[in-house]
Coordinates of C-alpha atoms in Angstrom, one line a residue:
M282 CA -18.5 30.6 26.8
A283 CA -15.2 29.7 25.0
N284 CA -14.0 33.2 25.3
E285 CA -14.8 33.2 29.0
Q286 CA -12.9 30.0 29.5
S287 CA -9.9 31.3 27.5
S288 CA -9.9 34.5 29.6
S289 CA -10.1 32.5 32.8
A290 CA -7.2 30.4 31.7
E291 CA -5.1 33.5 30.8
E292 CA -5.9 35.0 34.2
S293 CA -4.9 31.7 35.9
N294 CA -1.5 31.7 34.0
L295 CA -0.7 35.2 35.0
S296 CA -1.9 34.8 38.5
S297 CA 0.1 31.6 39.0
L298 CA 3.2 33.4 37.7
V299 CA 2.8 36.4 39.9
S300 CA 1.9 34.3 43.0
S301 CA 5.1 32.2 42.3
A302 CA 7.1 35.4 41.9
S303 CA 6.0 36.7 45.3
L304 CA 7.2 33.5 47.0
V305 CA 10.4 33.4 44.9
L306 CA 11.0 37.0 45.8
V307 CA 11.1 36.2 49.5
G308 CA 13.5 33.3 48.9
S309 CA 15.6 35.3 46.4
L310 CA 15.8 38.3 48.7
F311 CA 17.0 36.0 51.5
G312 CA 19.5 34.3 49.1
S313 CA 20.7 37.6 47.8
F314 CA 21.0 39.1 51.3
S315 CA 22.9 36.0 52.4
K316 CA 25.3 36.3 49.5
L317 CA 25.7 40.0 50.1
F318 CA 26.2 39.4 53.8
E319 CA 28.8 36.8 52.9
Q320 CA 30.7 39.4 50.8
V321 CA 30.4 42.1 53.4
L322 CA 31.5 39.8 56.2
L323 CA 34.5 38.5 54.3
G324 CA 35.3 42.0 53.0
R325 CA 35.4 43.3 56.6
V326 CA 37.0 40.4 58.4
L327 CA 39.7 39.3 55.8
S328 CA 42.7 41.2 54.7
Q329 CA 42.4 42.7 51.2
P330 CA 44.7 40.1 49.7
A331 CA 42.6 37.3 51.3
F332 CA 39.4 38.8 50.1
D333 CA 40.9 39.1 46.7
A334 CA 41.7 35.4 46.7
F335 CA 38.2 34.5 47.8
S336 CA 36.8 36.6 44.9
K337 CA 38.8 34.7 42.4
G338 CA 38.0 31.3 43.9
F339 CA 34.3 32.2 43.8
S340 CA 34.6 33.2 40.2
I341 CA 36.2 29.9 39.3
L342 CA 33.4 28.0 41.1
M343 CA 30.6 29.9 39.3
L344 CA 32.2 29.6 35.9
S345 CA 33.0 25.9 36.3
T346 CA 29.5 25.1 37.5
T347 CA 27.9 26.9 34.6
I348 CA 30.0 24.9 32.1
A349 CA 29.4 21.6 33.8
L350 CA 25.6 22.1 33.8
V351 CA 25.9 21.9 29.9
G352 CA 22.7 24.0 29.6
F353 CA 20.5 21.5 31.4
N354 CA 19.5 24.0 34.0
E355 CA 17.3 25.3 31.2
G356 CA 16.8 22.1 29.3
I357 CA 15.5 20.0 32.3
P358 CA 12.5 22.3 33.2
R359 CA 11.6 22.8 29.5
F360 CA 11.5 19.1 28.7
M361 CA 9.7 18.1 31.9
S362 CA 6.9 20.6 31.3
R363 CA 6.2 19.0 27.9
F364 CA 6.0 15.4 29.0
D365 CA 3.1 13.6 30.6
D366 CA 4.5 10.1 31.0
E367 CA 6.3 9.7 34.3
R368 CA 9.0 7.5 32.6
D369 CA 9.8 10.4 30.3
V370 CA 9.9 12.9 33.1
R371 CA 12.2 10.7 35.2
G372 CA 14.4 10.1 32.2
V373 CA 14.9 13.9 31.9
W374 CA 16.3 14.0 35.4
V375 CA 18.4 10.9 34.9
T376 CA 19.9 12.4 31.7
G377 CA 20.7 15.7 33.6
I378 CA 22.2 14.1 36.7
V379 CA 24.5 11.7 34.7
I380 CA 25.8 14.0 32.0
A381 CA 26.1 17.2 34.1
G382 CA 27.4 15.2 37.1
L383 CA 30.2 13.6 35.1
A384 CA 31.0 17.0 33.6
G385 CA 31.3 18.5 37.0
I386 CA 33.5 15.7 38.3
G387 CA 35.7 16.1 35.2
I388 CA 36.2 19.8 35.7
A389 CA 36.9 19.3 39.4
V390 CA 39.6 16.7 38.6
G391 CA 41.1 19.1 36.1
L392 CA 41.3 21.9 38.6
L393 CA 42.8 19.7 41.2
A394 CA 45.4 18.5 38.8
G395 CA 46.4 22.0 37.7
G396 CA 45.9 23.6 41.1
D397 CA 49.5 24.8 41.5
W398 CA 49.5 26.5 38.1
I399 CA 46.1 28.1 38.7
R400 CA 47.3 29.4 42.1
Q401 CA 50.4 30.9 40.7
V402 CA 48.7 32.6 37.7
F403 CA 45.6 33.9 39.3
F404 CA 46.0 33.9 43.1
G405 CA 49.7 34.5 43.8
A406 CA 52.2 32.3 45.6
D407 CA 51.0 33.5 49.0
S408 CA 47.4 32.3 48.7
P409 CA 46.5 29.0 50.6
P410 CA 46.9 26.0 48.3
L411 CA 43.8 24.4 49.8
L412 CA 41.5 27.2 48.6
V413 CA 41.5 26.0 45.0
T414 CA 41.0 22.4 46.2
L415 CA 37.9 23.3 48.2
F416 CA 36.2 25.3 45.5
A417 CA 37.0 22.5 43.0
L418 CA 35.3 19.9 45.3
A419 CA 32.2 22.1 45.6
I420 CA 31.7 22.1 41.8
P421 CA 30.0 18.6 41.3
L422 CA 28.0 19.2 44.5
V423 CA 26.6 22.5 43.3
V424 CA 25.9 21.0 39.9
G425 CA 23.9 18.2 41.5
L426 CA 21.9 20.8 43.5
R427 CA 21.2 22.9 40.4
V428 CA 20.0 19.8 38.5
A429 CA 17.6 19.0 41.3
V430 CA 16.3 22.6 41.4
G431 CA 15.9 22.4 37.6
A432 CA 13.7 19.3 38.0
I433 CA 11.7 21.0 40.7
R434 CA 11.2 24.0 38.4
G435 CA 10.0 21.6 35.7
H436 CA 7.2 20.6 38.0
E437 CA 6.3 24.3 38.4
N438 CA 6.9 24.0 42.2
T439 CA 8.1 27.1 43.9
I440 CA 8.2 26.2 47.6
Y441 CA 10.6 23.3 47.4
R442 CA 13.1 25.4 45.5
T443 CA 12.8 28.1 48.1
Y444 CA 13.4 25.6 50.9
A445 CA 16.3 23.7 49.3
Y446 CA 18.2 26.5 47.5
D447 CA 17.3 29.9 48.8
L448 CA 16.9 29.1 52.5
L449 CA 18.9 25.9 53.2
Y450 CA 21.9 26.2 50.9
N451 CA 22.4 30.0 51.4
G452 CA 21.4 30.1 55.0
L453 CA 23.5 27.1 56.1
R454 CA 26.5 28.4 54.1
V455 CA 26.4 31.7 56.0
G456 CA 26.0 29.9 59.3
I457 CA 29.0 27.6 58.7
L458 CA 31.0 30.6 57.6
L459 CA 30.3 32.5 60.8
V460 CA 31.2 29.5 63.0
L461 CA 34.5 28.9 61.1
L462 CA 35.5 32.6 61.1
F463 CA 34.7 33.5 64.7
G464 CA 34.4 30.1 66.5
V465 CA 37.4 28.4 64.9
G466 CA 39.4 31.4 63.9
M467 CA 39.8 30.2 60.3
G468 CA 40.7 32.7 57.5
V469 CA 39.7 32.6 53.9
L470 CA 39.6 28.8 53.9
A471 CA 36.4 29.2 55.9
A472 CA 34.6 30.2 52.7
G473 CA 35.7 27.2 50.9
Y474 CA 34.7 24.8 53.6
A475 CA 31.3 26.6 53.9
Y476 CA 30.5 26.1 50.2
V477 CA 31.4 22.4 50.3
I478 CA 29.5 21.5 53.5
A479 CA 26.4 23.5 52.5
A480 CA 26.3 22.0 49.0
V481 CA 26.5 18.4 50.4
V482 CA 23.5 19.0 52.7
A483 CA 21.5 21.0 50.1
V484 CA 21.9 18.5 47.3
V485 CA 20.6 15.7 49.5
V486 CA 17.6 17.7 50.7
A487 CA 16.8 18.9 47.2
H488 CA 16.6 15.4 45.9
V489 CA 14.5 14.3 48.9
L490 CA 12.0 17.1 48.1
L491 CA 12.1 16.2 44.4
N492 CA 11.3 12.6 45.2
R493 CA 8.0 13.9 46.7
L494 CA 7.1 15.3 43.3
L495 CA 8.5 12.5 41.2
S496 CA 9.6 9.1 42.5
L497 CA 13.3 8.9 41.5
R498 CA 13.2 5.1 41.5
G499 CA 11.4 3.4 38.6
P500 CA 11.5 2.9 34.9
F501 CA 12.7 5.8 32.8
R502 CA 13.1 6.8 29.1
T503 CA 16.0 9.0 28.5
H504 CA 15.9 11.7 25.8
A505 CA 19.6 12.4 25.8
G506 CA 19.8 13.2 22.1
A507 CA 17.0 15.7 22.1
M508 CA 18.1 17.3 25.3
V509 CA 21.7 17.6 24.2
R510 CA 20.7 19.1 20.8
F511 CA 18.5 21.6 22.7
S512 CA 21.0 22.3 25.4
L513 CA 24.3 22.1 23.5
P514 CA 24.0 25.8 22.3
L515 CA 23.2 26.7 25.9
V516 CA 26.4 25.1 27.1
V517 CA 28.5 27.7 25.4
A518 CA 25.8 30.4 25.9
S519 CA 25.7 29.7 29.7
A520 CA 29.5 29.6 29.8
V521 CA 29.9 32.9 28.0
S522 CA 27.1 34.4 30.1
S523 CA 29.1 33.4 33.2
I524 CA 32.2 34.9 31.6
L525 CA 30.2 38.1 31.4
S526 CA 29.7 38.1 35.2
Q527 CA 33.0 36.5 36.3
V528 CA 35.8 37.4 33.8
D529 CA 36.2 40.9 35.1
T530 CA 37.5 39.6 38.4
L531 CA 40.0 37.2 36.7
M532 CA 41.1 39.9 34.2
L533 CA 41.7 42.3 37.0
G534 CA 43.8 39.7 38.7
A535 CA 45.9 39.1 35.6
L536 CA 46.0 42.6 33.9
A537 CA 45.5 45.3 36.5
S538 CA 48.6 47.2 37.7
A539 CA 47.1 48.3 41.0
P540 CA 47.3 45.7 43.8
N541 CA 44.1 43.9 45.0
A542 CA 42.1 45.4 42.2
A543 CA 39.8 42.4 42.1
G544 CA 38.9 42.9 45.8
I545 CA 38.2 46.6 45.3
Y546 CA 36.0 45.8 42.3
N547 CA 34.1 43.3 44.3
Y548 CA 33.0 45.9 46.8
G549 CA 30.8 47.3 44.0
Y550 CA 30.0 44.3 41.9
P551 CA 27.9 42.2 44.3
L552 CA 25.7 45.2 45.1
A553 CA 24.9 45.9 41.4
A554 CA 24.4 42.2 40.9
G555 CA 21.5 42.4 43.3
L556 CA 19.4 44.2 40.6
P557 CA 18.7 41.0 38.5
V558 CA 17.2 39.4 41.6
I559 CA 14.0 41.2 40.7
L560 CA 14.2 39.8 37.2
S561 CA 14.8 36.3 38.5
V562 CA 11.7 36.2 40.7
F563 CA 9.4 35.9 37.7
G564 CA 11.8 33.5 35.9
F565 CA 11.4 30.3 38.0
L566 CA 8.0 29.4 36.6
Y567 CA 8.2 31.6 33.5
L568 CA 10.3 29.1 31.4
P569 CA 8.1 26.0 31.9
L570 CA 4.9 28.2 31.6
A571 CA 6.1 29.8 28.3
S572 CA 7.2 26.4 27.0
R573 CA 3.8 24.8 27.8
L574 CA 1.9 27.7 26.2
D575 CA 4.2 27.5 23.1
D576 CA 3.5 23.7 23.0
D577 CA -0.2 24.7 22.9
S578 CA 0.4 27.2 20.1
N579 CA -0.5 30.1 22.3
R580 CA 2.3 32.6 21.8
A581 CA -0.1 35.5 22.1
E582 CA -0.6 34.7 25.8
V583 CA 3.2 34.5 26.1
D584 CA 3.5 37.9 24.6
R585 CA 0.9 39.3 27.0
I586 CA 2.6 37.8 30.1
Y587 CA 6.0 38.9 28.9
K588 CA 4.9 42.6 28.5
I589 CA 3.2 42.7 31.9
T590 CA 6.0 41.0 33.9
T591 CA 8.7 43.2 32.2
K592 CA 6.9 46.3 33.2
W593 CA 6.6 45.3 36.8
I594 CA 10.2 44.0 37.0
Y595 CA 11.2 47.5 35.8
I596 CA 9.0 49.3 38.3
V597 CA 10.1 47.2 41.3
A598 CA 13.8 47.3 40.4
F599 CA 13.9 51.0 39.6
P600 CA 14.2 52.4 43.2
L601 CA 17.2 50.2 43.9
F602 CA 18.8 51.2 40.6
L603 CA 18.2 54.9 41.3
T604 CA 19.8 54.5 44.8
F605 CA 22.8 52.7 43.4
V606 CA 23.5 55.3 40.8
A607 CA 22.7 58.5 42.6
F608 CA 24.2 57.5 46.0
S609 CA 26.8 54.9 45.0
G610 CA 29.5 56.3 47.3
D611 CA 27.2 56.3 50.3
V612 CA 26.0 52.8 49.6
V613 CA 29.5 51.3 49.3
E614 CA 30.6 53.1 52.5
I615 CA 27.5 52.0 54.5
V616 CA 27.7 48.3 53.4
F617 CA 31.5 47.7 53.3
D618 CA 32.9 50.7 55.3
V619 CA 35.0 51.5 52.2
T620 CA 35.5 55.0 50.7
D621 CA 37.5 54.0 47.7
P622 CA 36.0 56.1 44.8
R623 CA 36.8 53.2 42.3
S624 CA 34.3 50.9 44.1
S625 CA 31.5 53.5 44.1
T626 CA 32.1 54.4 40.4
A627 CA 32.1 50.7 39.6
L628 CA 28.8 50.3 41.4
A629 CA 27.2 53.1 39.4
I630 CA 28.4 51.9 36.1
L631 CA 27.6 48.3 36.7
S632 CA 24.1 49.2 37.9
V633 CA 23.3 50.6 34.4
G634 CA 24.4 47.4 32.7
F635 CA 22.5 45.1 35.1
F636 CA 19.4 47.3 35.0
S637 CA 19.2 46.9 31.2
S638 CA 18.1 43.3 32.0
A639 CA 15.1 44.7 33.8
A640 CA 13.9 46.6 30.8
N641 CA 14.4 43.4 28.7
G642 CA 12.4 41.1 30.9
R643 CA 12.6 37.3 30.5
C644 CA 13.9 37.6 26.9
Q645 CA 16.3 34.7 26.9
D646 CA 13.9 32.4 28.8
T647 CA 11.3 33.1 26.0
L648 CA 13.9 32.3 23.3
S649 CA 14.7 29.1 25.2
A650 CA 11.1 28.1 25.6
F651 CA 10.5 28.5 21.9
G652 CA 13.6 26.4 21.1
Y653 CA 15.8 29.2 19.7
T654 CA 18.8 28.1 21.7
T655 CA 21.3 28.6 18.8
Y656 CA 20.4 32.3 18.8
I657 CA 21.0 32.5 22.5
L658 CA 24.4 31.0 21.9
V659 CA 25.3 33.6 19.2
V660 CA 24.0 36.5 21.2
N661 CA 25.9 35.5 24.4
T662 CA 29.0 34.6 22.6
A663 CA 29.1 38.0 20.9
A664 CA 28.6 39.7 24.2
A665 CA 31.3 37.6 25.9
V666 CA 33.8 38.3 23.2
L667 CA 33.0 42.0 23.5
N668 CA 33.5 41.8 27.2
I669 CA 36.9 40.1 26.9
V670 CA 38.1 42.6 24.3
L671 CA 37.0 45.6 26.3
N672 CA 38.6 44.2 29.4
I673 CA 41.9 43.7 27.6
V674 CA 41.7 47.2 26.2
L675 CA 40.4 49.0 29.3
V676 CA 41.7 47.2 32.4
P677 CA 45.5 47.9 32.0
T678 CA 44.8 51.6 31.7
Y679 CA 41.7 52.2 33.8
G680 CA 41.7 49.2 36.2
V681 CA 38.6 48.8 38.2
V682 CA 36.6 51.4 36.3
G683 CA 37.7 49.9 33.0
A684 CA 36.4 46.5 34.1
A685 CA 33.1 48.0 35.1
L686 CA 32.7 49.8 31.8
A687 CA 33.5 46.6 29.9
S688 CA 30.9 44.6 31.9
A689 CA 28.2 47.3 31.6
L690 CA 28.6 47.8 27.9
S691 CA 28.6 44.0 27.3
F692 CA 25.5 43.5 29.4
F693 CA 23.7 46.3 27.6
S694 CA 24.7 45.0 24.2
L695 CA 23.6 41.5 25.1
N696 CA 20.1 42.6 26.2
V697 CA 19.5 44.9 23.2
I698 CA 20.6 42.2 20.7
A699 CA 18.6 39.5 22.4
M700 CA 15.5 41.7 22.4
L701 CA 15.8 42.4 18.7
V702 CA 16.3 38.7 18.0
L703 CA 13.2 37.7 19.9
W704 CA 11.1 40.4 18.2
R705 CA 12.4 39.4 14.7
L706 CA 11.7 35.7 15.2
S707 CA 8.4 35.8 17.1
G708 CA 7.1 39.3 17.0
I709 CA 7.2 39.4 20.8
S710 CA 8.8 42.4 22.6
P711 CA 8.5 44.1 26.0
F712 CA 7.1 47.2 24.4
S713 CA 3.5 48.4 24.6
R714 CA 2.1 51.8 25.0
S715 CA 2.0 51.2 28.8
T716 CA 5.6 49.9 29.1
V717 CA 7.2 52.5 27.0
K718 CA 5.6 55.3 29.1
T719 CA 6.9 53.6 32.2
F720 CA 10.4 53.1 30.8
V721 CA 10.7 56.8 29.9
L722 CA 8.8 58.5 32.7
L723 CA 10.5 57.1 35.8
P724 CA 14.1 58.0 34.9
L725 CA 13.1 61.3 33.3
V726 CA 11.3 62.5 36.5
L727 CA 13.2 60.8 39.3
F728 CA 16.9 60.9 38.3
P729 CA 17.2 64.8 38.3
L730 CA 15.5 64.8 41.7
A731 CA 17.8 62.1 43.1
F732 CA 21.0 63.7 41.8
A733 CA 20.0 67.1 43.2
L734 CA 19.3 65.5 46.6
S735 CA 22.6 63.5 46.5
S736 CA 24.5 66.8 46.1
V737 CA 23.3 68.1 49.5
V738 CA 22.5 64.9 51.5
E739 CA 24.6 61.9 52.6
L740 CA 22.7 58.7 53.3
S741 CA 23.3 56.8 56.5
I742 CA 22.4 53.2 57.5
V743 CA 19.0 54.6 58.6
T744 CA 18.2 56.9 55.7
L745 CA 19.4 54.5 53.0
P746 CA 16.4 52.1 53.3
L747 CA 14.1 55.0 53.9
F748 CA 15.2 56.6 50.6
A749 CA 14.8 53.4 48.7
I750 CA 11.3 52.7 50.1
G751 CA 10.3 56.3 49.5
A752 CA 11.6 56.1 45.9
G753 CA 9.6 53.0 45.4
L754 CA 6.4 54.6 46.6
V755 CA 6.9 57.6 44.4
A756 CA 7.6 55.4 41.4
V757 CA 4.3 53.4 41.9
A758 CA 2.4 56.6 42.4
L759 CA 3.9 58.2 39.4
V760 CA 3.1 55.2 37.2
A761 CA -0.5 55.2 38.5
V762 CA -1.4 58.9 38.1
T763 CA 0.2 59.2 34.6
G764 CA -1.9 56.4 33.0
C765 CA 0.8 53.8 32.8
L766 CA -1.4 51.1 34.4
Q767 CA -3.6 48.7 32.4
A768 CA -6.4 46.3 33.3
E769 CA -4.0 43.3 33.7
D770 CA -2.0 45.2 36.3
E771 CA -4.8 44.4 38.8
I772 CA -3.5 40.9 39.2
P773 CA 0.0 41.7 40.4
I774 CA -1.3 44.5 42.6
E775 CA -3.9 42.1 44.2
Q776 CA -1.1 39.6 44.9
I777 CA 1.0 42.3 46.5
E778 CA -1.9 43.4 48.7
E779 CA -2.6 39.8 49.7
R780 CA 1.1 39.2 50.7
L781 CA 1.2 42.5 52.7
G782 CA -2.2 41.9 54.2
I783 CA -3.4 45.4 53.2
R784 CA -5.5 47.0 50.5
I785 CA -4.5 50.1 48.6
P786 CA -7.8 51.4 47.1
V787 CA -6.2 54.6 45.7
I788 CA -4.2 52.6 43.2
H789 CA -7.3 50.7 42.0
R790 CA -8.8 54.0 40.9
Y791 CA -6.2 54.3 38.2
I792 CA -6.5 50.8 36.8
P793 CA -8.7 50.7 33.7
S794 CA -11.6 48.3 33.8
R795 CA -11.4 45.1 31.7
R796 CA -14.7 46.2 30.1
E797 CA -13.2 49.5 28.8

């Protein structure tokens, strides 16, 4: 009886995670599509210098927001999932909103005070002075939104995050951008206004939804000391992680000899950055779930869930990765109407770096759930230092391609080191007989075929999605017929069937029975 209850609980944990992932996938795809649409729209409508200025302003917003959050985007859901008393749970939110909010305001004030210097060094004298001001004003608003989403995550609620962040914040921002660009005739400043207005609305709505889960008014017990001790390493780790994703643009602006190099780079970067979206769909509930299981001394269940989710992240992300590498030139031309070979080369190189995260799974979330935040700091710092050094060495000579190489090598190093640290500390790794076969088989079989096809075929706006879908079907079929599936894979497959409203009996034939 005890074994049956344990098995039922384990199935419930995995089923909840996969069910959450399917909902987050919808929201994340919408969010990622809106961000990509935003990049494509601005890339097509704005002049290249104006798009270059937007890219730098966006990088400043992302980096500043990450620093201001002081690691609480991970600390808030972790601590909330471990408390039962509502006063403690409310205190976690209060701690986050006060400390991160003040940090966001402080950074915004600093940027406003040094706006002229920042504009001259990174943007050039011809860029609109108001652009830096608008992105600076957005910082504390986005921080407040992220704190609310972190608290919603701590309650293991998926739908409110999807409403407030994925749909409202991203959708409203794009809508405002369209109105300001085409209705008002505003230029690059439209992006700045869109970020500010969308963040104002979204932060209010997110807290209204959070109030349904937890009354924000009432007595509270803060745990500032414990949260800061946990999150302090994540402050630097998050900052340097953001550096990994944003410093290339700033380095190109400061070091590249070619004009508008940052804008050219950002024709490839946002496409490659779509690959981790597949990774993030499992991450929203993974951290609080892993933290709760660790609190129950059940790391074996964490290991099982980690292996299964990593394999499916890899399978789902692989077709897009294959498309971006084998048909990089076609993809950039279709999306941005740009034929610059530097952009397509950057896309192919960056895709390799970003895809290494898929093979690594929710490694850093697992380290965070177990409380190993100092190791996250060390790993991320090492990767960020490597990225900066490589940018300094490569960008002056190789420009856009050098920045892509620096970023890809840094991401790959980060993921390998983090995986080794997790394995050394806890014995948990993404590798099992099933995952190793999957990791080796898909690239070994599909890449030669894709490269051969790319030498004779050019993708169009119609054939691009058809190729990606076809590659996905072939990947799933290949995994099934070669014995890469295991009994637990029935759960994610059933969730996919439920969402699609169809049943795929041929796949179930290749899933081993739990009795075997």
